[in-house]
Amino acid sequence: MSGRHLFFFNRALIVKAIEELQFEELLQLQKIDEKMWKLEAGNNIEYRFKGKIGAWNNIQVQVDSLQKFQDGLEQAVYTAGRFFYEVQEVCGIDDATLGQFLEEMHQTLYCDDLRFNRLKAYTASELSKLSFHEIDQLLPGHPKLLLNKGRLGWGVGELCAYTPESGQSFQLIWIAIKKEKLSAGIDPNISYEHLLLSSLNKRQIESTRVSLEEHGLNPDLYYVIPVHPWQWDRYIRIQYQDYIFKKDMVYIGVLGDFYTPQASIRTLTNINNPMAFDIKVSTSILNTSCIRGLPEKYVGVGYEISKFVDETLSKDEFFKERNTRTLKETAAISAVLESHQNVEGCSYRYKELLGCVWRESVASVLRGGERAVPTGALIMNHNGEHLIKFYVLDSGLSPKEWLKHYIDKVVLPLYHLQVKHGIGLVAHGQNTILILEDSRPSGLIIKDFHGDLRVSDSIAVEGEFTTFLERLPKHYLIHDLYTGHFVTVLRYLSRVMEESLSLPEKEFYAVLGEVIDSYLRITEVKIDSSVDLRKSEFEKVLVNKVRFVSGYSETSQRLRPILGNNIKNPIARNMEESKL
């Protein structure tokens, strides 16, 4: 990493921190004049920058305008680490948390450089033409979380081998586990051999049976499953040594097709055959908000949940008209470490060490003339150009018309899924995949039902599997859409469409309100004010403050968000202003 690039990465992170921590009400900014703002960081330190207030009452900083002053003198060099130290007190971060936060920050900056080195090969226009898995690997990371590529637990070797930004591929380790030692849920319409054939050839599958027989074991009493190479070396061969000693677990070897990581790290794409199942494997590193293991809770019913969602879409004309699809999870297997199984208060890390999920790939559900991009890619900026500009220009539509197509094909199906069917999906920029035809929005793919799907407690959802799903009041569930997509995708998309396509944010939210109005007029669904996307205010969910308050200590549960002051809904604000 050159000093120049390191400076740019640090500056970008400081700007992101100013923007997101102002939105989370932790930093108070002062307006100098019509264009200039400042942040007083104490000890006669100021950060000055050009910016404006956006539609969400959020500061939007011009990155290259950032300056640091101390005692009135401009500082030529500044770092993100020093910035977080300077705002530590006002953000309520204790020393122990700050120390680990800075470690995660350095990991993120290192991965930013890996990503930059791959991006150098492309123009922004070329990036907009990439396939789903190619652009997915180059996503900038979670837009709200400051440290979105921490990968704590990995060193340089692993970061260069197993992260999406590295672009590398690798083979999986295959092990056999006695069936009585695991939980499994496999779609009865798909044979176990079919699952294996998505990664292994028939000769390799036969060799696994031979290997077990050579150990004097009956292959029919075992399932053969994939394990991430790092997970095997770091956890499985040590923590499961009792299983290995008793031959409840048998190492088979490094076999099969090569896989490359998606943005989520633990989900892998088969590069030898992109039509084959994706495989999701436990990878117990801390990345963004949690340890990336696989909870056993959903293993036995994952395929049933997928089937339920898929049937819901296929039976409703609204979804069929809008080309809404799922990536079905066809099978899952998990083996919880017996030594920790009854230790209720221990870190959830130890109960999610070994598991895998087989899921349909994006390539396998696309039809002729279609391509797909994660909605998070729409806000990508490369060399000062946003990808959304090229999608819109290539479509032949005006920015406003393109946006109407997007809302109709993405936002309305997610809303309809909630208010008509009582199903909520955390709709962030990785779980929602936009289908494009001739660069025009033509459909939506949803995925990730292991933990990211919940149901309303006010709508009857039938099936034994529903006992495993989290039930929420509908005014909580609406945040899967509002916080998950409006705040986490549209808040940024409206800004970049204004900057790159001259569509004012005010018009963006006017269009959004109009399309939602039209939907509510024509649909038979009657909603109350608690789930009306046009209501004046919504609760603001704070994601960075959670880490500052909770620190890095691991508990039996994942971190829960904290609420701030209510958000003034930009849709409602536009509607009010139009009446004046």
Coordinates of C-alpha atoms in Angstrom, one line a residue:
M1 CA 0.0 0.0 0.0
S2 CA 1.5 3.4 -1.0
G3 CA 1.4 6.3 1.4
R4 CA -0.9 8.2 -1.0
H5 CA -3.4 5.4 -1.1
L6 CA -3.3 5.0 2.6
F7 CA -4.1 8.7 3.0
F8 CA -7.0 8.4 0.7
F9 CA -8.4 5.3 2.5
N10 CA -8.0 7.1 5.9
R11 CA -9.7 10.2 4.6
A12 CA -12.6 8.3 3.2
L13 CA -13.1 6.5 6.5
I14 CA -13.0 9.8 8.4
V15 CA -15.6 11.3 6.0
K16 CA -17.8 8.2 6.4
A17 CA -17.5 8.4 10.2
I18 CA -18.5 12.1 10.2
E19 CA -21.5 11.3 8.1
E20 CA -22.7 8.2 9.9
L21 CA -22.0 9.4 13.4
Q22 CA -23.8 12.6 12.7
F23 CA -26.8 10.5 11.5
E24 CA -26.6 8.4 14.7
E25 CA -26.6 11.7 16.8
L26 CA -23.1 11.1 18.2
L27 CA -21.3 14.0 16.5
Q28 CA -22.6 17.6 16.5
L29 CA -21.5 19.7 13.5
Q30 CA -21.4 23.5 13.2
K31 CA -22.2 25.4 10.0
I32 CA -19.6 27.9 9.0
D33 CA -21.3 29.3 5.9
E34 CA -23.5 28.1 3.1
K35 CA -21.0 25.5 2.0
M36 CA -18.6 24.9 4.9
W37 CA -19.1 22.9 8.1
K38 CA -16.8 22.0 11.0
L39 CA -16.5 19.4 13.7
E40 CA -14.8 20.5 16.9
A41 CA -13.0 17.4 18.2
G42 CA -11.5 19.0 21.4
N43 CA -8.0 20.2 22.2
N44 CA -8.3 23.0 19.6
I45 CA -8.7 20.4 16.8
E46 CA -11.2 21.0 14.0
Y47 CA -12.2 19.2 10.9
R48 CA -13.6 21.4 8.2
F49 CA -15.3 20.4 5.0
K50 CA -17.8 21.3 2.4
G51 CA -21.2 19.6 2.8
K52 CA -24.9 19.9 2.8
I53 CA -27.8 18.4 4.6
G54 CA -29.6 15.6 2.7
A55 CA -33.2 14.4 2.7
W56 CA -32.7 12.4 5.9
N57 CA -31.3 15.3 7.8
N58 CA -27.9 13.7 7.3
I59 CA -24.7 15.5 6.4
Q60 CA -23.3 14.8 3.0
V61 CA -19.6 15.6 2.9
Q62 CA -17.5 16.4 -0.2
V63 CA -14.7 14.0 0.4
D64 CA -11.8 15.9 -1.1
S65 CA -12.7 19.0 0.9
L66 CA -11.8 17.6 4.3
Q67 CA -9.2 19.5 6.2
K68 CA -7.8 19.2 9.7
F69 CA -6.7 22.1 11.8
Q70 CA -5.0 22.2 15.2
D71 CA -4.5 25.5 17.0
G72 CA -5.7 27.2 13.8
L73 CA -3.0 25.6 11.6
E74 CA -3.9 23.2 8.8
Q75 CA -2.4 19.7 9.3
A76 CA -1.0 18.1 6.2
V77 CA -1.4 14.5 7.5
Y78 CA -4.2 13.0 9.5
T79 CA -5.3 9.4 10.1
A80 CA -8.6 7.7 10.9
G81 CA -7.0 6.2 14.0
R82 CA -6.2 9.6 15.4
F83 CA -9.7 10.8 14.5
F84 CA -11.4 8.0 16.5
Y85 CA -9.2 8.8 19.5
E86 CA -10.1 12.4 19.3
V87 CA -13.9 11.7 19.2
Q88 CA -13.7 8.8 21.7
E89 CA -15.2 10.7 24.6
V90 CA -18.1 12.2 22.8
C91 CA -18.9 8.9 21.2
G92 CA -18.8 7.1 24.6
I93 CA -16.1 4.6 23.7
D94 CA -14.1 3.1 26.6
D95 CA -10.4 2.3 26.1
A96 CA -10.8 -1.4 25.9
T97 CA -13.4 -1.0 23.1
L98 CA -11.4 1.6 21.3
G99 CA -8.3 -0.6 21.2
Q100 CA -10.2 -3.4 19.5
F101 CA -12.0 -1.0 17.3
L102 CA -8.7 0.3 16.0
E103 CA -7.5 -3.2 15.3
E104 CA -10.7 -3.8 13.3
M105 CA -10.1 -0.4 11.6
H106 CA -6.6 -1.4 10.4
Q107 CA -8.0 -4.7 9.1
T108 CA -10.7 -2.8 7.1
L109 CA -8.1 -0.4 5.7
Y110 CA -5.9 -3.3 4.6
C111 CA -8.9 -4.9 2.8
D112 CA -9.8 -1.6 1.2
D113 CA -6.4 -1.7 -0.4
L114 CA -6.9 -5.3 -1.7
R115 CA -10.2 -4.1 -3.2
F116 CA -8.6 -1.0 -4.7
N117 CA -5.9 -3.2 -6.4
R118 CA -8.6 -5.2 -8.2
L119 CA -10.7 -2.1 -9.1
K120 CA -7.7 -0.6 -10.9
A121 CA -8.3 -3.0 -13.8
Y122 CA -11.8 -1.5 -14.5
T123 CA -13.5 1.7 -15.5
A124 CA -16.8 2.4 -13.8
S125 CA -18.6 1.6 -17.1
E126 CA -16.8 -1.8 -17.2
L127 CA -17.8 -2.5 -13.6
S128 CA -21.4 -2.0 -14.5
K129 CA -21.1 -4.8 -17.1
L130 CA -19.8 -7.4 -14.7
S131 CA -21.6 -10.6 -13.7
F132 CA -23.3 -10.9 -10.4
H133 CA -20.5 -12.8 -8.6
E134 CA -17.8 -10.5 -10.1
I135 CA -19.5 -7.2 -8.9
D136 CA -20.6 -8.8 -5.6
Q137 CA -16.9 -9.4 -4.7
L138 CA -16.1 -5.7 -5.3
L139 CA -18.9 -4.2 -3.2
P140 CA -17.6 -1.4 -0.9
G141 CA -19.1 -3.1 2.1
H142 CA -21.9 -2.2 4.5
P143 CA -22.7 1.5 3.9
K144 CA -23.7 2.2 7.5
L145 CA -21.2 0.3 9.5
L146 CA -17.9 2.2 9.7
L147 CA -15.7 -0.9 9.9
N148 CA -17.2 -3.2 7.2
K149 CA -14.2 -5.4 6.3
G150 CA -12.8 -6.2 9.7
R151 CA -12.4 -10.0 9.3
L152 CA -11.1 -10.2 12.9
G153 CA -9.3 -13.6 13.3
W154 CA -7.6 -13.5 10.0
G155 CA -4.1 -12.4 9.1
V156 CA -2.6 -11.3 5.8
G157 CA -2.4 -14.9 4.5
E158 CA -6.1 -15.5 5.0
L159 CA -7.1 -12.0 3.9
C160 CA -5.3 -12.6 0.6
A161 CA -6.8 -16.1 0.1
Y162 CA -10.3 -16.1 1.4
T163 CA -11.8 -12.6 1.2
P164 CA -14.1 -11.5 -1.7
E165 CA -11.8 -8.5 -2.5
S166 CA -8.9 -10.9 -3.0
G167 CA -10.8 -12.6 -5.8
Q168 CA -9.0 -15.9 -5.1
S169 CA -10.5 -19.4 -5.4
F170 CA -9.9 -22.5 -3.4
Q171 CA -11.1 -26.0 -2.8
L172 CA -13.0 -27.1 0.2
I173 CA -12.1 -29.7 2.8
W174 CA -14.5 -32.6 3.0
I175 CA -15.3 -34.6 6.1
A176 CA -17.6 -37.4 7.1
I177 CA -19.8 -37.0 10.2
K178 CA -21.9 -39.7 11.8
K179 CA -25.6 -38.9 11.2
E180 CA -26.5 -39.3 14.9
K181 CA -24.1 -36.5 15.7
L182 CA -25.7 -33.8 13.6
S183 CA -28.8 -32.0 12.6
A184 CA -29.9 -32.1 8.9
G185 CA -32.7 -30.7 6.8
I186 CA -32.7 -31.9 3.1
D187 CA -35.4 -31.2 0.6
P188 CA -36.9 -34.6 -0.1
N189 CA -37.1 -33.7 -3.8
I190 CA -33.4 -33.5 -4.0
S191 CA -31.2 -36.5 -3.4
Y192 CA -28.1 -36.2 -1.1
E193 CA -26.0 -37.5 -4.0
H194 CA -27.3 -34.6 -6.1
L195 CA -25.9 -32.2 -3.5
L196 CA -22.5 -33.8 -3.6
L197 CA -22.5 -33.9 -7.4
S198 CA -22.7 -30.1 -7.4
S199 CA -19.2 -30.0 -6.0
L200 CA -17.7 -33.5 -6.5
N201 CA -17.6 -35.9 -9.5
K202 CA -18.7 -39.5 -9.2
R203 CA -15.2 -40.8 -8.8
Q204 CA -14.6 -38.5 -5.8
I205 CA -17.9 -39.4 -4.2
E206 CA -17.0 -43.1 -4.5
S207 CA -13.6 -42.4 -3.0
T208 CA -15.2 -41.0 0.1
R209 CA -17.1 -44.3 0.6
V210 CA -13.9 -46.2 0.1
S211 CA -12.1 -44.0 2.6
L212 CA -14.7 -44.7 5.3
E213 CA -14.7 -48.4 4.5
E214 CA -10.9 -48.5 4.9
H215 CA -11.5 -47.1 8.4
G216 CA -13.8 -50.0 9.0
L217 CA -16.9 -47.8 8.9
N218 CA -20.3 -48.0 7.2
P219 CA -20.6 -45.1 4.8
D220 CA -24.4 -45.1 5.0
L221 CA -24.2 -44.0 8.6
Y222 CA -22.3 -40.8 7.7
Y223 CA -22.9 -37.5 5.8
V224 CA -20.0 -36.1 3.9
I225 CA -20.0 -32.3 4.1
P226 CA -17.7 -29.4 3.1
V227 CA -15.7 -27.3 5.5
H228 CA -13.9 -24.0 5.0
P229 CA -10.1 -24.8 5.0
W230 CA -9.5 -22.1 7.6
Q231 CA -12.3 -23.3 9.8
W232 CA -11.0 -26.8 9.7
D233 CA -7.5 -25.8 10.7
R234 CA -8.5 -23.2 13.3
Y235 CA -11.4 -24.9 15.0
I236 CA -12.7 -28.2 13.8
R237 CA -9.6 -30.4 14.0
I238 CA -9.0 -29.1 17.5
Q239 CA -12.4 -28.5 19.1
Y240 CA -13.8 -31.7 17.6
Q241 CA -10.8 -33.9 18.4
D242 CA -13.0 -36.2 20.5
Y243 CA -15.2 -36.8 17.5
I244 CA -12.2 -37.6 15.4
F245 CA -10.8 -40.0 18.0
K246 CA -14.0 -41.9 18.2
K247 CA -14.4 -41.9 14.4
D248 CA -17.6 -39.9 14.6
M249 CA -15.8 -37.6 12.3
V250 CA -13.4 -38.6 9.5
Y251 CA -11.2 -36.3 7.5
I252 CA -11.7 -37.1 3.8
G253 CA -9.5 -34.5 2.1
V254 CA -9.3 -31.5 -0.2
L255 CA -11.6 -32.3 -3.1
G256 CA -13.8 -31.1 -5.8
D257 CA -14.5 -27.8 -7.6
F258 CA -13.0 -24.5 -6.8
Y259 CA -15.0 -21.9 -4.9
T260 CA -14.7 -18.1 -4.6
P261 CA -16.2 -16.1 -1.7
Q262 CA -19.2 -13.7 -2.1
A263 CA -19.4 -10.4 -0.2
S264 CA -20.7 -12.3 2.9
I265 CA -17.5 -14.3 3.0
R266 CA -19.0 -17.6 4.2
T267 CA -21.1 -18.0 1.1
L268 CA -19.1 -19.4 -1.8
T269 CA -19.7 -19.5 -5.6
N270 CA -18.6 -22.5 -7.6
I271 CA -16.3 -21.1 -10.3
N272 CA -16.1 -24.4 -12.2
N273 CA -19.9 -24.4 -12.6
P274 CA -21.7 -21.2 -11.6
M275 CA -25.0 -23.0 -12.2
A276 CA -24.2 -25.3 -9.3
F277 CA -25.4 -24.7 -5.7
D278 CA -23.7 -22.0 -3.7
I279 CA -22.4 -23.4 -0.5
K280 CA -22.5 -21.4 2.8
V281 CA -20.1 -22.7 5.5
S282 CA -19.3 -21.7 9.0
T283 CA -16.4 -19.2 9.1
S284 CA -16.0 -18.1 12.7
I285 CA -14.4 -14.7 12.3
L286 CA -15.9 -11.4 13.5
N287 CA -17.0 -9.4 10.5
T288 CA -19.2 -6.3 10.8
S289 CA -21.6 -7.1 13.6
C290 CA -21.2 -10.8 14.4
I291 CA -19.3 -14.0 14.3
R292 CA -20.0 -15.7 10.9
G293 CA -20.9 -19.1 12.1
L294 CA -24.2 -21.0 11.2
P295 CA -26.9 -21.3 13.8
E296 CA -28.3 -24.8 14.2
K297 CA -31.8 -23.4 14.9
Y298 CA -32.8 -23.2 11.2
V299 CA -30.9 -26.2 9.9
G300 CA -33.7 -28.7 10.0
V301 CA -36.4 -26.4 8.5
G302 CA -34.4 -24.2 6.2
Y303 CA -35.6 -25.9 3.0
E304 CA -39.2 -25.7 4.3
I305 CA -38.9 -22.0 4.9
S306 CA -37.5 -21.5 1.4
K307 CA -40.3 -23.6 -0.1
F308 CA -42.9 -21.6 1.8
V309 CA -41.5 -18.3 0.5
D310 CA -41.2 -19.6 -3.0
E311 CA -44.8 -20.9 -3.0
T312 CA -46.0 -17.6 -1.6
L313 CA -44.5 -15.8 -4.5
S314 CA -45.7 -18.2 -7.1
K315 CA -49.3 -18.2 -5.9
D316 CA -49.6 -14.4 -5.9
E317 CA -50.1 -12.6 -9.2
F318 CA -48.6 -9.5 -7.8
F319 CA -45.2 -11.2 -7.5
K320 CA -45.5 -12.9 -10.8
E321 CA -46.3 -9.7 -12.6
R322 CA -43.1 -8.2 -11.0
N323 CA -40.9 -11.1 -11.6
T324 CA -40.0 -11.8 -8.0
R325 CA -38.0 -14.9 -7.2
T326 CA -36.1 -16.6 -4.5
L327 CA -32.8 -18.4 -4.2
K328 CA -34.0 -21.6 -2.5
E329 CA -32.0 -23.2 0.3
T330 CA -32.3 -26.9 -0.5
A331 CA -30.3 -28.5 2.3
A332 CA -28.4 -27.7 5.5
I333 CA -26.4 -29.8 8.0
S334 CA -25.0 -28.7 11.3
A335 CA -23.1 -30.4 14.2
V336 CA -23.0 -28.5 17.5
L337 CA -20.0 -29.1 19.7
E338 CA -21.2 -31.4 22.4
S339 CA -18.9 -30.0 25.1
H340 CA -20.6 -26.6 24.7
Q341 CA -24.1 -27.6 23.9
N342 CA -25.5 -27.2 27.4
V343 CA -23.4 -24.1 28.4
E344 CA -26.2 -21.6 28.0
G345 CA -24.3 -18.4 28.7
C346 CA -21.2 -19.0 26.5
S347 CA -20.5 -17.2 23.3
Y348 CA -22.7 -18.2 20.4
R349 CA -19.5 -18.7 18.5
Y350 CA -19.0 -22.2 20.0
K351 CA -22.5 -23.4 19.0
E352 CA -22.1 -22.4 15.3
L353 CA -18.7 -23.8 14.5
L354 CA -19.7 -26.5 12.0
G355 CA -22.4 -26.2 9.5
C356 CA -23.2 -25.8 5.8
V357 CA -26.1 -24.7 3.6
W358 CA -26.7 -25.5 -0.1
R359 CA -28.5 -22.7 -1.9
E360 CA -29.4 -22.0 -5.5
S361 CA -27.0 -19.7 -7.3
V362 CA -28.0 -16.5 -8.9
A363 CA -26.8 -17.8 -12.3
S364 CA -29.1 -20.8 -12.0
V365 CA -32.3 -18.7 -11.7
L366 CA -31.6 -16.2 -14.4
R367 CA -33.3 -16.4 -17.8
G368 CA -32.1 -15.4 -21.3
G369 CA -31.3 -11.8 -21.6
E370 CA -31.2 -11.2 -17.8
R371 CA -28.4 -10.2 -15.6
A372 CA -28.3 -9.5 -11.9
V373 CA -26.6 -7.1 -9.5
P374 CA -26.9 -6.8 -5.7
T375 CA -28.8 -3.6 -5.0
G376 CA -25.7 -2.5 -2.9
A377 CA -23.8 -2.2 -6.2
L378 CA -26.0 0.7 -7.4
I379 CA -24.3 3.1 -4.9
M380 CA -20.8 2.1 -5.8
N381 CA -18.4 4.9 -6.7
H382 CA -15.3 4.3 -8.8
N383 CA -12.9 7.1 -9.8
G384 CA -15.6 9.6 -9.1
E385 CA -18.3 7.9 -11.2
H386 CA -21.3 6.0 -9.8
L387 CA -22.4 2.7 -11.3
I388 CA -26.0 3.8 -11.2
K389 CA -25.2 6.4 -13.9
F390 CA -24.3 3.6 -16.4
Y391 CA -27.3 1.4 -15.6
V392 CA -29.6 4.4 -16.2
L393 CA -27.9 5.7 -19.4
D394 CA -27.7 2.2 -20.9
S395 CA -31.4 1.6 -20.3
G396 CA -32.5 4.5 -22.4
L397 CA -34.8 5.6 -19.6
S398 CA -34.8 8.9 -17.8
P399 CA -33.5 8.8 -14.2
K400 CA -37.1 9.2 -13.0
E401 CA -38.5 6.5 -15.1
W402 CA -35.7 4.1 -14.2
L403 CA -36.4 4.8 -10.5
K404 CA -40.1 4.1 -11.0
H405 CA -39.2 0.7 -12.5
Y406 CA -36.9 0.0 -9.5
I407 CA -39.5 0.9 -7.0
D408 CA -42.1 -1.2 -8.7
K409 CA -39.8 -4.2 -9.1
V410 CA -38.0 -4.1 -5.7
V411 CA -39.7 -1.9 -3.1
L412 CA -43.3 -2.9 -3.8
P413 CA -42.7 -6.7 -3.7
L414 CA -40.9 -6.4 -0.4
Y415 CA -43.8 -4.2 1.0
H416 CA -46.4 -6.5 -0.4
L417 CA -44.7 -9.5 1.2
Q418 CA -45.0 -7.9 4.5
V419 CA -48.5 -6.3 4.5
K420 CA -50.2 -9.1 2.6
H421 CA -48.4 -12.2 3.7
G422 CA -46.7 -11.2 7.0
I423 CA -43.2 -12.1 5.9
G424 CA -40.3 -9.8 6.5
L425 CA -36.8 -10.1 5.0
V426 CA -33.9 -7.9 6.2
A427 CA -33.7 -6.2 2.8
H428 CA -30.2 -4.8 2.8
G429 CA -28.0 -4.5 -0.3
Q430 CA -26.8 -8.1 -0.3
N431 CA -30.1 -9.9 0.3
T432 CA -31.9 -8.0 -2.4
I433 CA -30.7 -8.7 -5.9
L434 CA -31.9 -6.6 -8.9
I435 CA -32.7 -8.3 -12.2
L436 CA -31.9 -6.2 -15.2
E437 CA -33.0 -6.6 -18.8
D438 CA -31.3 -4.1 -21.2
S439 CA -30.2 -2.4 -18.0
R440 CA -33.8 -1.8 -16.9
P441 CA -35.1 -3.1 -13.6
S442 CA -37.2 -6.2 -14.4
G443 CA -37.4 -8.2 -11.3
L444 CA -36.1 -9.0 -7.8
I445 CA -34.3 -12.0 -6.3
I446 CA -34.4 -12.5 -2.5
K447 CA -32.3 -14.8 -0.5
D448 CA -30.8 -15.7 3.0
F449 CA -33.7 -17.1 5.0
H450 CA -31.5 -18.6 7.8
G451 CA -32.0 -15.9 10.4
D452 CA -32.8 -12.9 8.1
L453 CA -36.5 -13.9 7.7
R454 CA -39.1 -13.2 10.3
V455 CA -43.0 -13.2 10.3
S456 CA -45.7 -11.0 11.7
D457 CA -47.5 -11.9 14.8
S458 CA -50.7 -10.4 13.4
I459 CA -51.0 -12.5 10.3
A460 CA -51.5 -16.3 10.3
V461 CA -48.6 -18.1 8.8
E462 CA -49.1 -21.9 8.8
G463 CA -46.6 -24.7 9.0
E464 CA -44.5 -26.4 11.7
F465 CA -41.4 -24.6 10.6
T466 CA -43.0 -21.3 11.7
T467 CA -42.2 -22.2 15.3
F468 CA -38.6 -21.7 14.5
L469 CA -39.1 -18.2 13.0
E470 CA -39.0 -15.0 15.0
R471 CA -42.4 -13.5 15.3
L472 CA -42.6 -9.7 15.6
P473 CA -45.3 -7.1 15.9
K474 CA -45.9 -5.7 12.5
H475 CA -44.7 -2.2 13.5
Y476 CA -41.3 -3.9 14.3
L477 CA -41.3 -6.1 11.3
I478 CA -41.7 -3.1 9.0
H479 CA -38.1 -2.1 9.8
D480 CA -36.9 -5.1 7.8
L481 CA -37.9 -2.9 4.9
Y482 CA -37.7 0.6 6.2
T483 CA -34.4 0.3 8.0
G484 CA -33.1 -2.6 5.9
H485 CA -33.8 -1.0 2.5
F486 CA -34.9 2.6 2.8
V487 CA -32.2 3.7 5.3
T488 CA -29.5 1.3 4.2
V489 CA -29.9 1.4 0.4
L490 CA -32.3 4.2 -0.7
R491 CA -30.7 6.8 1.6
Y492 CA -27.5 6.4 -0.4
L493 CA -29.1 5.8 -3.8
S494 CA -31.0 9.1 -3.7
R495 CA -27.8 11.0 -3.0
V496 CA -25.8 9.3 -5.8
M497 CA -28.7 9.8 -8.3
E498 CA -28.7 13.5 -7.5
E499 CA -24.9 13.7 -7.8
S500 CA -24.5 11.6 -11.0
L501 CA -27.8 12.0 -12.8
S502 CA -29.1 15.4 -11.6
L503 CA -32.3 13.8 -10.1
P504 CA -32.9 15.9 -6.9
E505 CA -33.4 14.0 -3.7
K506 CA -36.7 15.8 -3.3
E507 CA -37.9 14.3 -6.6
F508 CA -36.6 10.9 -5.7
Y509 CA -38.8 10.7 -2.6
A510 CA -41.7 12.3 -4.4
V511 CA -41.6 9.5 -7.0
L512 CA -41.2 6.9 -4.2
G513 CA -44.3 8.3 -2.4
E514 CA -46.3 8.4 -5.6
V515 CA -45.6 4.7 -6.4
I516 CA -46.5 3.7 -2.9
D517 CA -49.7 5.8 -3.0
S518 CA -50.7 4.0 -6.3
Y519 CA -50.0 0.6 -4.8
L520 CA -52.1 1.3 -1.7
R521 CA -55.0 2.6 -3.9
I522 CA -55.1 -0.5 -6.1
T523 CA -54.3 -3.3 -3.6
E524 CA -57.0 -5.0 -1.6
V525 CA -54.6 -4.9 1.5
K526 CA -55.8 -2.5 4.2
I527 CA -52.9 -1.2 6.4
D528 CA -52.8 0.8 9.6
S529 CA -50.6 3.7 10.3
S530 CA -47.9 1.7 12.0
V531 CA -46.8 0.1 8.7
D532 CA -47.6 3.0 6.4
L533 CA -44.3 3.8 4.6
R534 CA -45.6 7.4 4.2
K535 CA -46.1 8.1 7.9
S536 CA -44.2 11.2 9.3
E537 CA -41.7 9.4 11.5
F538 CA -39.9 6.1 12.0
E539 CA -37.7 4.8 14.7
K540 CA -34.0 5.3 13.9
V541 CA -31.9 2.2 14.4
L542 CA -28.3 2.9 15.4
V543 CA -25.7 0.3 14.3
N544 CA -22.3 1.9 15.1
K545 CA -23.4 3.0 18.6
V546 CA -24.1 -0.6 19.5
R547 CA -20.5 -1.5 19.1
F548 CA -19.4 1.6 21.1
V549 CA -21.7 0.7 24.0
S550 CA -21.4 -3.1 24.0
G551 CA -17.8 -3.4 23.1
Y552 CA -16.3 -6.7 21.7
S553 CA -17.2 -9.1 24.6
E554 CA -19.0 -12.1 23.2
T555 CA -22.3 -13.2 24.7
S556 CA -24.8 -16.0 24.0
Q557 CA -26.7 -13.7 21.7
R558 CA -25.8 -11.5 18.7
L559 CA -25.8 -7.7 19.3
R560 CA -29.1 -6.0 19.2
P561 CA -29.5 -2.5 17.7
I562 CA -30.1 0.6 19.7
L563 CA -32.8 3.2 18.9
G564 CA -32.1 6.9 18.6
N565 CA -34.5 9.8 18.0
N566 CA -37.2 9.2 15.3
I567 CA -36.3 9.8 11.7
K568 CA -38.3 12.5 9.8
N569 CA -39.5 10.4 6.9
P570 CA -38.5 12.2 3.6
I571 CA -41.6 10.8 1.8
A572 CA -43.9 12.4 4.4
R573 CA -41.9 15.6 4.3
N574 CA -42.3 15.8 0.5
M575 CA -46.0 15.2 0.8
E576 CA -46.4 17.9 3.4
E577 CA -44.5 20.4 1.4
S578 CA -46.5 19.7 -1.7
K579 CA -49.7 20.7 0.1
L580 CA -48.3 24.1 1.1

